[in-house]
Amino acid sequence: LHPRVRRQRQMCIRDRRRMGGKDMKVSNEIIAGKLIMQIQIFIDNSRISSLEGRYGKVTMIPFTGHVKSEIFTGEIVPGGVDVQIENAAGNRNMCAKYMFRGTDKEGKECSLFVENNGYVSRTELQKEYVDAFPRFITDSKILGEYLSQPRFRSEVWGTQKGVEVRVYDVVQAID
């Protein structure tokens, strides 16, 4: 298990304990979690930029998209980009940053910033999906405290027109 994955899971469990949760131990299995959002990302292949050198490769993938869920519904504002950096050994770091404008679960207008980070070793490049860890910032009063906690993981699945990002709350899965 990659150290970043283990560290994120340990932080989620530690925070859950602080909130009065049951005693839990960390295993090598990813905690599935409760699905809270499915983000649809659309990629225009003609806008992808890349640089390849002797010691690595960088690919910048601009995108658009939307989300419709129980807690938030919105559209990605211009500027969303996924930056993928691959080292000479073939290991890849991915970091997508984007912002939505939309409404929270109370119907109030708000913005939601997402940063989703993933790491894929050369041996994992053929997996069906990429495990990643999202971070959120929002101006929604109802969602701010909840989404600012380190309790989420995501799976990034390929689709015909881009990717689907499935966001899970791992703490709710422990209950």
Coordinates of N, CA, C and O in Angstrom, one line a residue:
L1 N 0.9 -1.2 0.0 CA 0.0 0.0 0.0 C 0.9 1.2 0.0 O 1.9 1.3 0.8
H2 N 0.6 2.2 -0.9 CA 1.4 3.4 -1.0 C 1.3 4.2 0.3 O 0.3 4.3 0.9
P3 N 2.5 4.8 0.8 CA 2.5 5.6 2.0 C 1.4 6.7 2.1 O 0.9 7.0 3.1
R4 N 1.2 7.3 0.9 CA 0.2 8.4 0.9 C -1.2 7.9 1.2 O -2.0 8.5 1.9
V5 N -1.5 6.7 0.7 CA -2.8 6.1 0.9 C -3.0 5.7 2.3 O -4.0 6.0 3.0
R6 N -2.0 5.1 2.9 CA -2.0 4.7 4.3 C -2.1 5.9 5.2 O -2.9 5.9 6.2
R7 N -1.4 6.9 5.0 CA -1.4 8.1 5.8 C -2.8 8.8 5.8 O -3.3 9.2 6.8
Q8 N -3.4 8.9 4.6 CA -4.7 9.5 4.5 C -5.8 8.7 5.2 O -6.6 9.2 6.0
R9 N -5.7 7.3 5.1 CA -6.6 6.5 5.8 C -6.4 6.6 7.4 O -7.4 6.7 8.1
Q10 N -5.2 6.7 7.8 CA -4.9 6.8 9.2 C -5.5 8.2 9.7 O -6.0 8.2 10.8
M11 N -5.3 9.3 8.9 CA -5.9 10.6 9.3 C -7.4 10.5 9.5 O -8.0 11.0 10.4
C12 N -8.1 9.8 8.5 CA -9.5 9.7 8.6 C -9.9 8.9 9.9 O -10.9 9.3 10.6
I13 N -9.2 7.8 10.2 CA -9.6 7.0 11.3 C -9.3 7.8 12.6 O -10.1 7.8 13.5
R14 N -8.1 8.5 12.7 CA -7.8 9.3 13.8 C -8.9 10.4 14.1 O -9.3 10.6 15.2
D15 N -9.3 11.1 13.0 CA -10.3 12.1 13.2 C -11.6 11.5 13.6 O -12.4 12.1 14.4
R16 N -12.0 10.3 13.1 CA -13.2 9.6 13.5 C -13.2 9.3 15.0 O -14.1 9.4 15.7
R17 N -12.0 8.8 15.5 CA -11.9 8.5 16.9 C -12.1 9.8 17.8 O -12.8 9.7 18.8
R18 N -11.5 10.9 17.3 CA -11.7 12.2 18.0 C -13.2 12.6 18.1 O -13.6 13.3 19.0
M19 N -14.0 12.2 17.1 CA -15.4 12.5 17.0 C -16.2 11.5 17.8 O -17.4 11.5 17.7
G20 N -15.6 10.6 18.5 CA -16.4 9.6 19.3 C -16.6 8.3 18.7 O -17.5 7.5 19.1
G21 N -15.9 8.0 17.6 CA -16.1 6.7 16.9 C -15.5 5.5 17.7 O -14.8 5.7 18.7
K22 N -15.8 4.4 17.2 CA -15.4 3.1 17.8 C -13.9 3.0 17.5 O -13.3 3.6 16.6
D23 N -13.2 2.1 18.3 CA -11.8 1.9 18.1 C -11.7 1.1 16.8 O -12.4 0.1 16.6
M24 N -10.8 1.5 16.0 CA -10.6 0.9 14.7 C -9.1 0.7 14.5 O -8.3 1.4 15.0
K25 N -8.7 -0.2 13.6 CA -7.4 -0.4 13.3 C -7.2 -0.3 11.8 O -8.1 -0.6 11.0
V26 N -6.1 0.1 11.3 CA -5.8 0.3 9.9 C -5.4 -1.0 9.3 O -4.6 -1.7 9.8
S27 N -6.0 -1.3 8.2 CA -5.6 -2.6 7.5 C -5.1 -2.2 6.1 O -5.0 -1.0 5.8
N28 N -4.7 -3.1 5.3 CA -4.2 -2.8 4.0 C -5.3 -2.7 3.0 O -5.1 -2.4 1.8
E29 N -6.6 -2.8 3.4 CA -7.7 -2.6 2.5 C -8.2 -1.2 2.5 O -8.2 -0.5 3.5
I30 N -8.5 -0.7 1.3 CA -9.1 0.7 1.2 C -10.5 0.6 1.8 O -11.3 -0.3 1.4
I31 N -10.9 1.6 2.6 CA -12.2 1.6 3.2 C -13.1 2.2 2.0 O -12.8 3.2 1.4
A32 N -14.2 1.4 1.7 CA -15.0 1.7 0.6 C -15.6 3.1 0.7 O -15.4 4.0 -0.1
G33 N -16.4 3.4 1.8 CA -17.0 4.7 2.0 C -18.4 4.8 1.4 O -18.8 3.9 0.7
K34 N -19.0 5.9 1.8 CA -20.4 6.2 1.3 C -20.2 7.1 0.1 O -19.6 8.2 0.3
L35 N -20.8 6.8 -1.0 CA -20.7 7.6 -2.2 C -21.5 8.9 -1.9 O -22.7 8.9 -1.6
I36 N -20.8 10.1 -2.0 CA -21.5 11.4 -1.8 C -21.6 12.2 -3.0 O -22.4 13.1 -3.1
M37 N -20.7 12.0 -4.0 CA -20.8 12.8 -5.2 C -20.2 12.0 -6.4 O -19.3 11.2 -6.2
Q38 N -20.8 12.2 -7.6 CA -20.2 11.7 -8.8 C -20.1 12.9 -9.8 O -21.0 13.5 -10.2
I39 N -18.8 13.2 -10.0 CA -18.5 14.4 -10.9 C -18.2 13.9 -12.3 O -17.4 13.0 -12.5
Q40 N -18.8 14.5 -13.2 CA -18.6 14.2 -14.7 C -17.6 15.2 -15.2 O -17.9 16.4 -15.2
I41 N -16.5 14.7 -15.8 CA -15.5 15.6 -16.3 C -15.4 15.3 -17.8 O -15.4 14.2 -18.3
F42 N -15.4 16.4 -18.6 CA -15.4 16.3 -20.1 C -14.1 16.9 -20.6 O -13.7 18.0 -20.2
I43 N -13.4 16.1 -21.4 CA -12.1 16.5 -21.9 C -12.1 16.7 -23.4 O -12.7 15.9 -24.2
D44 N -11.5 17.9 -23.9 CA -11.4 18.1 -25.3 C -9.9 17.8 -25.6 O -9.0 18.6 -25.2
N45 N -9.7 16.7 -26.3 CA -8.3 16.2 -26.5 C -7.5 17.2 -27.3 O -6.2 17.2 -27.2
S46 N -8.1 18.1 -28.0 CA -7.3 19.1 -28.8 C -6.7 20.2 -27.9 O -5.8 20.9 -28.4
R47 N -7.1 20.3 -26.7 CA -6.6 21.3 -25.7 C -5.5 20.8 -24.8 O -5.0 21.5 -24.0
I48 N -5.2 19.5 -24.9 CA -4.2 18.9 -24.0 C -2.8 19.3 -24.4 O -2.4 19.4 -25.6
S49 N -2.0 19.7 -23.4 CA -0.6 20.1 -23.6 C 0.4 19.2 -22.9 O 0.1 18.7 -21.8
S50 N 1.5 18.9 -23.6 CA 2.4 18.0 -22.9 C 3.9 18.3 -23.2 O 4.1 19.0 -24.2
L51 N 4.7 17.9 -22.4 CA 6.2 18.0 -22.5 C 6.8 16.7 -22.1 O 6.5 16.2 -21.0
E52 N 7.7 16.2 -22.9 CA 8.4 15.0 -22.6 C 9.9 15.2 -22.7 O 10.4 15.7 -23.7
G53 N 10.6 14.9 -21.6 CA 12.0 15.0 -21.6 C 12.7 13.7 -21.2 O 12.0 12.7 -21.0
R54 N 13.9 13.7 -21.1 CA 14.7 12.5 -20.8 C 14.3 11.9 -19.4 O 14.3 10.7 -19.2
Y55 N 14.0 12.8 -18.5 CA 13.7 12.4 -17.1 C 12.3 12.5 -16.7 O 12.0 12.4 -15.5
G56 N 11.4 12.6 -17.6 CA 10.0 12.6 -17.2 C 9.1 13.3 -18.2 O 9.5 13.7 -19.3
K57 N 7.8 13.3 -17.9 CA 6.8 13.8 -18.8 C 5.7 14.6 -18.0 O 5.4 14.2 -16.9
V58 N 5.3 15.7 -18.5 CA 4.2 16.5 -17.9 C 3.1 16.6 -18.9 O 3.3 16.9 -20.1
T59 N 1.9 16.4 -18.5 CA 0.7 16.5 -19.3 C -0.3 17.4 -18.6 O -0.6 17.1 -17.4
M60 N -0.8 18.4 -19.3 CA -1.8 19.3 -18.7 C -3.1 19.2 -19.5 O -3.1 19.3 -20.7
I61 N -4.2 18.8 -18.7 CA -5.4 18.4 -19.4 C -6.5 19.4 -18.9 O -7.1 19.2 -17.8
P62 N -6.9 20.4 -19.6 CA -8.0 21.3 -19.2 C -9.3 20.6 -19.4 O -9.4 19.7 -20.3
F63 N -10.3 20.9 -18.6 CA -11.6 20.2 -18.7 C -12.7 21.1 -18.3 O -12.6 22.1 -17.6
T64 N -13.9 20.6 -18.6 CA -15.2 21.2 -18.1 C -15.9 20.0 -17.4 O -15.5 18.9 -17.4
G65 N -17.1 20.4 -16.8 CA -17.9 19.3 -16.2 C -18.9 19.8 -15.3 O -19.2 21.0 -15.2
H66 N -19.6 18.9 -14.6 CA -20.6 19.2 -13.7 C -20.8 18.1 -12.6 O -20.3 17.0 -12.7
V67 N -21.5 18.4 -11.6 CA -21.9 17.5 -10.5 C -23.3 17.7 -10.1 O -23.8 18.9 -10.1
K68 N -24.0 16.6 -9.8 CA -25.4 16.7 -9.3 C -25.5 15.6 -8.2 O -25.3 14.4 -8.5
S69 N -25.6 16.1 -7.0 CA -25.6 15.1 -5.9 C -26.6 15.6 -4.8 O -27.1 16.7 -4.9
E70 N -26.7 14.9 -3.7 CA -27.6 15.3 -2.6 C -27.1 16.5 -1.9 O -27.9 17.3 -1.4
I71 N -25.8 16.7 -1.9 CA -25.2 17.8 -1.1 C -24.9 19.0 -1.9 O -24.8 20.1 -1.4
F72 N -24.6 18.8 -3.2 CA -24.2 20.0 -4.1 C -24.5 19.7 -5.5 O -24.3 18.5 -6.0
T73 N -24.9 20.7 -6.3 CA -25.1 20.6 -7.7 C -24.5 21.8 -8.3 O -24.7 23.0 -7.8
G74 N -23.7 21.6 -9.4 CA -23.0 22.8 -10.0 C -22.2 22.5 -11.3 O -22.1 21.3 -11.7
E75 N -21.7 23.5 -11.9 CA -20.9 23.4 -13.1 C -19.5 23.9 -12.8 O -19.3 24.9 -12.1
I76 N -18.5 23.3 -13.5 CA -17.2 23.7 -13.3 C -17.0 25.0 -14.1 O -17.4 25.2 -15.2
V77 N -16.3 26.0 -13.4 CA -16.0 27.3 -14.1 C -14.8 27.1 -14.9 O -14.0 26.2 -14.7
P78 N -14.5 28.0 -15.9 CA -13.3 27.9 -16.7 C -12.1 27.9 -15.8 O -12.0 28.6 -14.8
G79 N -11.1 27.1 -16.2 CA -9.8 27.0 -15.5 C -9.5 25.7 -14.9 O -8.4 25.5 -14.4
G80 N -10.4 24.7 -15.0 CA -10.1 23.4 -14.4 C -9.0 22.7 -15.2 O -9.0 22.7 -16.4
V81 N -8.1 22.1 -14.5 CA -7.0 21.4 -15.2 C -6.5 20.3 -14.3 O -6.5 20.3 -13.1
D82 N -6.1 19.2 -15.0 CA -5.5 18.1 -14.4 C -4.0 18.0 -14.9 O -3.7 18.0 -16.1
V83 N -3.1 18.1 -13.9 CA -1.7 18.1 -14.3 C -1.1 16.7 -13.9 O -1.2 16.3 -12.7
Q84 N -0.6 16.0 -14.8 CA 0.0 14.6 -14.6 C 1.5 14.7 -14.9 O 1.9 15.1 -15.9
I85 N 2.2 14.3 -13.8 CA 3.7 14.3 -13.9 C 4.2 12.8 -13.8 O 3.9 12.2 -12.8
E86 N 4.9 12.4 -14.8 CA 5.4 11.0 -14.8 C 6.9 11.1 -14.8 O 7.5 11.8 -15.6
N87 N 7.5 10.3 -13.8 CA 8.9 10.3 -13.7 C 9.6 9.3 -14.7 O 8.8 8.6 -15.4
A88 N 10.9 9.3 -14.7 CA 11.5 8.4 -15.7 C 11.2 6.9 -15.4 O 11.3 6.1 -16.3
A89 N 10.9 6.6 -14.2 CA 10.5 5.2 -13.9 C 9.1 4.8 -14.3 O 8.7 3.6 -14.2
G90 N 8.3 5.8 -14.7 CA 6.9 5.5 -15.1 C 5.9 5.7 -14.1 O 4.7 5.4 -14.3
N91 N 6.3 6.2 -12.9 CA 5.3 6.5 -11.8 C 4.7 7.8 -12.1 O 5.4 8.8 -12.5
R92 N 3.4 8.0 -11.8 CA 2.7 9.2 -12.1 C 2.0 9.8 -10.9 O 1.3 9.2 -10.2
N93 N 2.2 11.1 -10.8 CA 1.5 11.9 -9.8 C 0.4 12.7 -10.6 O 0.8 13.3 -11.6
M94 N -0.8 12.8 -10.1 CA -1.9 13.5 -10.8 C -2.5 14.5 -9.8 O -2.7 14.2 -8.6
C95 N -2.7 15.7 -10.2 CA -3.4 16.7 -9.4 C -4.3 17.5 -10.2 O -3.9 18.2 -11.1
A96 N -5.6 17.3 -9.9 CA -6.7 18.1 -10.7 C -7.2 19.2 -9.7 O -7.4 18.9 -8.5
K97 N -7.3 20.4 -10.3 CA -7.8 21.5 -9.5 C -8.9 22.2 -10.3 O -8.7 22.5 -11.5
Y98 N -10.0 22.4 -9.7 CA -11.1 23.0 -10.4 C -12.2 23.6 -9.4 O -12.1 23.3 -8.2
M99 N -13.0 24.5 -9.9 CA -14.0 25.1 -9.0 C -15.4 25.0 -9.7 O -15.5 25.2 -10.9
F100 N -16.4 24.8 -8.8 CA -17.8 24.7 -9.3 C -18.5 26.0 -8.8 O -18.2 26.5 -7.7
R101 N -19.5 26.4 -9.6 CA -20.5 27.4 -9.1 C -21.8 26.6 -9.1 O -22.1 25.9 -10.1
G102 N -22.6 26.7 -8.0 CA -23.8 26.0 -8.0 C -24.6 26.2 -6.7 O -24.5 27.3 -6.2
T103 N -25.3 25.2 -6.2 CA -26.1 25.3 -5.0 C -25.8 24.2 -4.1 O -25.6 23.1 -4.5
D104 N -25.9 24.5 -2.8 CA -25.7 23.4 -1.8 C -27.0 22.7 -1.5 O -28.0 23.0 -2.2
K105 N -27.0 21.8 -0.5 CA -28.2 21.0 -0.3 C -29.4 21.8 0.2 O -30.5 21.3 0.2
E106 N -29.2 23.0 0.6 CA -30.3 23.9 1.1 C -30.8 24.8 -0.1 O -31.6 25.6 0.1
G107 N -30.2 24.6 -1.3 CA -30.5 25.4 -2.4 C -29.9 26.8 -2.4 O -30.3 27.6 -3.3
K108 N -28.9 27.0 -1.6 CA -28.2 28.3 -1.5 C -27.1 28.3 -2.5 O -26.3 27.4 -2.6
E109 N -26.9 29.5 -3.2 CA -25.8 29.6 -4.2 C -24.5 29.6 -3.4 O -24.3 30.2 -2.4
C110 N -23.5 28.9 -4.0 CA -22.2 28.8 -3.4 C -21.2 28.3 -4.5 O -21.5 28.0 -5.6
S111 N -19.9 28.4 -4.1 CA -18.8 27.9 -4.9 C -18.1 26.7 -4.1 O -18.2 26.7 -2.9
L112 N -17.6 25.8 -4.9 CA -16.9 24.6 -4.3 C -15.6 24.4 -5.1 O -15.6 24.2 -6.3
F113 N -14.5 24.5 -4.4 CA -13.1 24.3 -5.0 C -12.8 22.8 -4.6 O -13.0 22.3 -3.5
V114 N -12.2 22.1 -5.6 CA -11.8 20.7 -5.5 C -10.3 20.6 -5.9 O -9.9 21.1 -6.9
E115 N -9.5 20.0 -5.1 CA -8.2 19.6 -5.4 C -8.1 18.1 -5.2 O -8.4 17.6 -4.1
N116 N -7.9 17.3 -6.3 CA -7.9 15.8 -6.2 C -6.5 15.3 -6.6 O -6.1 15.5 -7.7
N117 N -5.9 14.6 -5.6 CA -4.5 14.2 -5.8 C -4.4 12.6 -5.8 O -5.0 12.0 -5.0
G118 N -3.7 12.1 -6.8 CA -3.5 10.7 -6.9 C -2.1 10.3 -7.3 O -1.4 11.1 -7.9
Y119 N -1.7 9.1 -7.0 CA -0.4 8.6 -7.3 C -0.6 7.2 -7.9 O -1.3 6.4 -7.3
V120 N 0.0 7.0 -9.0 CA -0.1 5.6 -9.6 C 1.3 5.2 -9.9 O 2.1 5.8 -10.7
S121 N 1.7 4.0 -9.4 CA 3.0 3.4 -9.8 C 2.9 2.8 -11.2 O 1.8 2.5 -11.7
R122 N 4.0 2.6 -11.7 CA 4.1 2.0 -13.1 C 3.3 0.7 -13.2 O 2.6 0.4 -14.2
T123 N 3.3 -0.1 -12.1 CA 2.6 -1.4 -12.1 C 1.1 -1.2 -12.0 O 0.4 -2.2 -12.3
E124 N 0.6 -0.1 -11.6 CA -0.8 0.2 -11.4 C -1.5 0.9 -12.6 O -2.7 1.1 -12.5
L125 N -0.7 1.2 -13.6 CA -1.3 2.1 -14.7 C -2.4 1.4 -15.4 O -3.2 2.0 -16.1
Q126 N -2.5 0.1 -15.4 CA -3.6 -0.6 -16.1 C -4.8 -0.9 -15.3 O -5.7 -1.5 -15.7
K127 N -4.8 -0.4 -14.0 CA -6.0 -0.5 -13.2 C -7.2 0.1 -13.8 O -7.1 1.1 -14.6
E128 N -8.4 -0.3 -13.4 CA -9.7 0.2 -14.0 C -9.9 1.7 -13.6 O -10.5 2.4 -14.3
Y129 N -9.4 2.0 -12.4 CA -9.6 3.4 -11.9 C -8.4 3.8 -11.1 O -7.5 3.0 -10.7
V130 N -8.3 5.1 -10.8 CA -7.2 5.7 -10.0 C -7.7 6.1 -8.7 O -8.7 6.7 -8.6
D131 N -7.1 5.6 -7.6 CA -7.4 6.1 -6.3 C -6.8 7.4 -6.0 O -5.7 7.7 -6.4
A132 N -7.6 8.3 -5.5 CA -7.2 9.7 -5.2 C -7.8 10.2 -3.9 O -8.6 9.6 -3.4
F133 N -7.3 11.4 -3.5 CA -7.7 12.0 -2.3 C -8.1 13.4 -2.5 O -7.2 14.3 -2.8
P134 N -9.4 13.7 -2.4 CA -9.8 15.1 -2.7 C -9.8 16.0 -1.5 O -9.9 15.5 -0.3
R135 N -9.6 17.3 -1.7 CA -9.7 18.3 -0.7 C -10.6 19.3 -1.2 O -10.7 19.6 -2.4
F136 N -11.5 19.9 -0.3 CA -12.5 20.8 -0.7 C -12.4 22.1 0.1 O -12.0 22.1 1.3
I137 N -12.7 23.2 -0.5 CA -13.0 24.5 0.1 C -14.2 25.1 -0.5 O -14.4 25.0 -1.7
T138 N -15.1 25.6 0.4 CA -16.4 26.1 -0.1 C -16.8 27.3 0.8 O -16.4 27.4 1.9
D139 N -17.6 28.1 0.2 CA -18.2 29.3 0.9 C -19.6 28.9 1.4 O -20.3 29.8 2.0
S140 N -20.1 27.7 1.3 CA -21.4 27.2 1.7 C -21.3 27.1 3.3 O -20.4 26.3 3.8
K141 N -22.2 27.7 4.0 CA -22.2 27.6 5.4 C -22.6 26.2 5.9 O -22.1 25.7 6.8
I142 N -23.5 25.5 5.1 CA -23.9 24.2 5.5 C -22.9 23.1 5.2 O -22.8 22.1 5.9
L143 N -22.1 23.3 4.2 CA -21.1 22.3 3.7 C -19.7 22.5 4.2 O -18.9 21.6 4.2
G144 N -19.4 23.8 4.6 CA -18.0 24.1 4.9 C -17.3 23.2 5.9 O -16.2 22.7 5.7
E145 N -17.9 23.0 7.1 CA -17.3 22.2 8.1 C -17.1 20.8 7.7 O -16.1 20.2 7.9
Y146 N -18.2 20.2 7.1 CA -18.2 18.8 6.7 C -17.1 18.6 5.6 O -16.3 17.7 5.7
L147 N -17.1 19.4 4.6 CA -16.2 19.1 3.4 C -14.7 19.5 3.7 O -13.8 19.1 3.0
S148 N -14.5 20.3 4.8 CA -13.1 20.6 5.1 C -12.4 19.6 5.9 O -11.2 19.7 6.2
Q149 N -13.0 18.5 6.3 CA -12.4 17.4 7.0 C -11.7 16.4 6.1 O -12.1 16.2 5.0
P150 N -10.6 15.8 6.7 CA -9.8 14.8 5.9 C -10.5 13.4 5.9 O -9.9 12.5 6.5
R151 N -11.7 13.3 5.4 CA -12.4 12.1 5.5 C -12.9 11.5 4.2 O -13.7 10.6 4.1
F152 N -12.3 12.0 3.1 CA -12.8 11.6 1.7 C -11.7 10.9 0.9 O -10.5 11.1 1.1
R153 N -12.2 10.1 0.0 CA -11.3 9.4 -1.0 C -12.1 9.5 -2.3 O -13.3 9.7 -2.3
S154 N -11.4 9.3 -3.4 CA -12.1 9.3 -4.7 C -11.6 8.2 -5.6 O -10.5 7.7 -5.4
E155 N -12.4 7.8 -6.5 CA -12.0 6.9 -7.6 C -12.2 7.7 -8.9 O -13.3 8.2 -9.1
V156 N -11.2 7.7 -9.8 CA -11.3 8.3 -11.1 C -11.4 7.3 -12.1 O -10.5 6.5 -12.4
W157 N -12.6 7.2 -12.8 CA -12.9 6.2 -13.8 C -12.9 6.8 -15.2 O -13.5 7.9 -15.3
G158 N -12.3 6.2 -16.1 CA -12.4 6.7 -17.5 C -13.8 6.5 -18.1 O -14.5 5.5 -17.8
T159 N -14.2 7.5 -18.9 CA -15.5 7.4 -19.7 C -15.2 7.7 -21.1 O -14.1 8.1 -21.5
Q160 N -16.3 7.6 -21.9 CA -16.1 7.9 -23.4 C -15.6 9.4 -23.6 O -14.9 9.6 -24.5
K161 N -16.1 10.3 -22.8 CA -15.8 11.7 -23.1 C -14.9 12.4 -22.0 O -14.7 13.6 -22.1
G162 N -14.3 11.6 -21.1 CA -13.5 12.1 -20.1 C -13.3 11.2 -18.9 O -12.9 10.0 -19.1
V163 N -13.7 11.6 -17.7 CA -13.6 10.8 -16.5 C -14.8 11.1 -15.6 O -15.5 12.1 -15.7
E164 N -15.1 10.1 -14.8 CA -16.1 10.3 -13.7 C -15.3 10.2 -12.4 O -14.6 9.2 -12.2
V165 N -15.5 11.1 -11.5 CA -14.8 11.1 -10.2 C -15.9 10.8 -9.2 O -16.9 11.5 -9.0
R166 N -15.7 9.7 -8.5 CA -16.6 9.2 -7.5 C -16.0 9.5 -6.1 O -15.0 9.0 -5.8
V167 N -16.7 10.4 -5.4 CA -16.2 10.8 -4.1 C -16.9 10.1 -3.0 O -18.1 10.0 -2.9
Y168 N -16.1 9.5 -2.1 CA -16.6 8.7 -1.0 C -16.3 9.3 0.4 O -15.1 9.8 0.5
D169 N -17.2 9.3 1.3 CA -16.9 9.7 2.7 C -16.6 8.4 3.4 O -17.4 7.5 3.7
V170 N -15.3 8.2 3.8 CA -14.9 7.0 4.5 C -15.3 6.9 5.9 O -15.4 5.8 6.5
V171 N -15.5 8.0 6.6 CA -15.9 8.0 8.0 C -17.3 7.5 8.1 O -17.6 6.7 9.0
Q172 N -18.2 7.9 7.2 CA -19.6 7.4 7.2 C -19.6 5.9 7.0 O -20.5 5.2 7.5
A173 N -18.7 5.3 6.3 CA -18.6 3.9 6.0 C -18.3 3.1 7.3 O -18.6 2.0 7.4
I174 N -17.6 3.8 8.2 CA -17.2 3.1 9.5 C -18.3 3.0 10.5 O -18.4 2.1 11.2
D175 N -19.2 3.9 10.4 CA -20.4 3.9 11.4 C -21.1 2.6 11.3 O -21.2 1.9 10.4

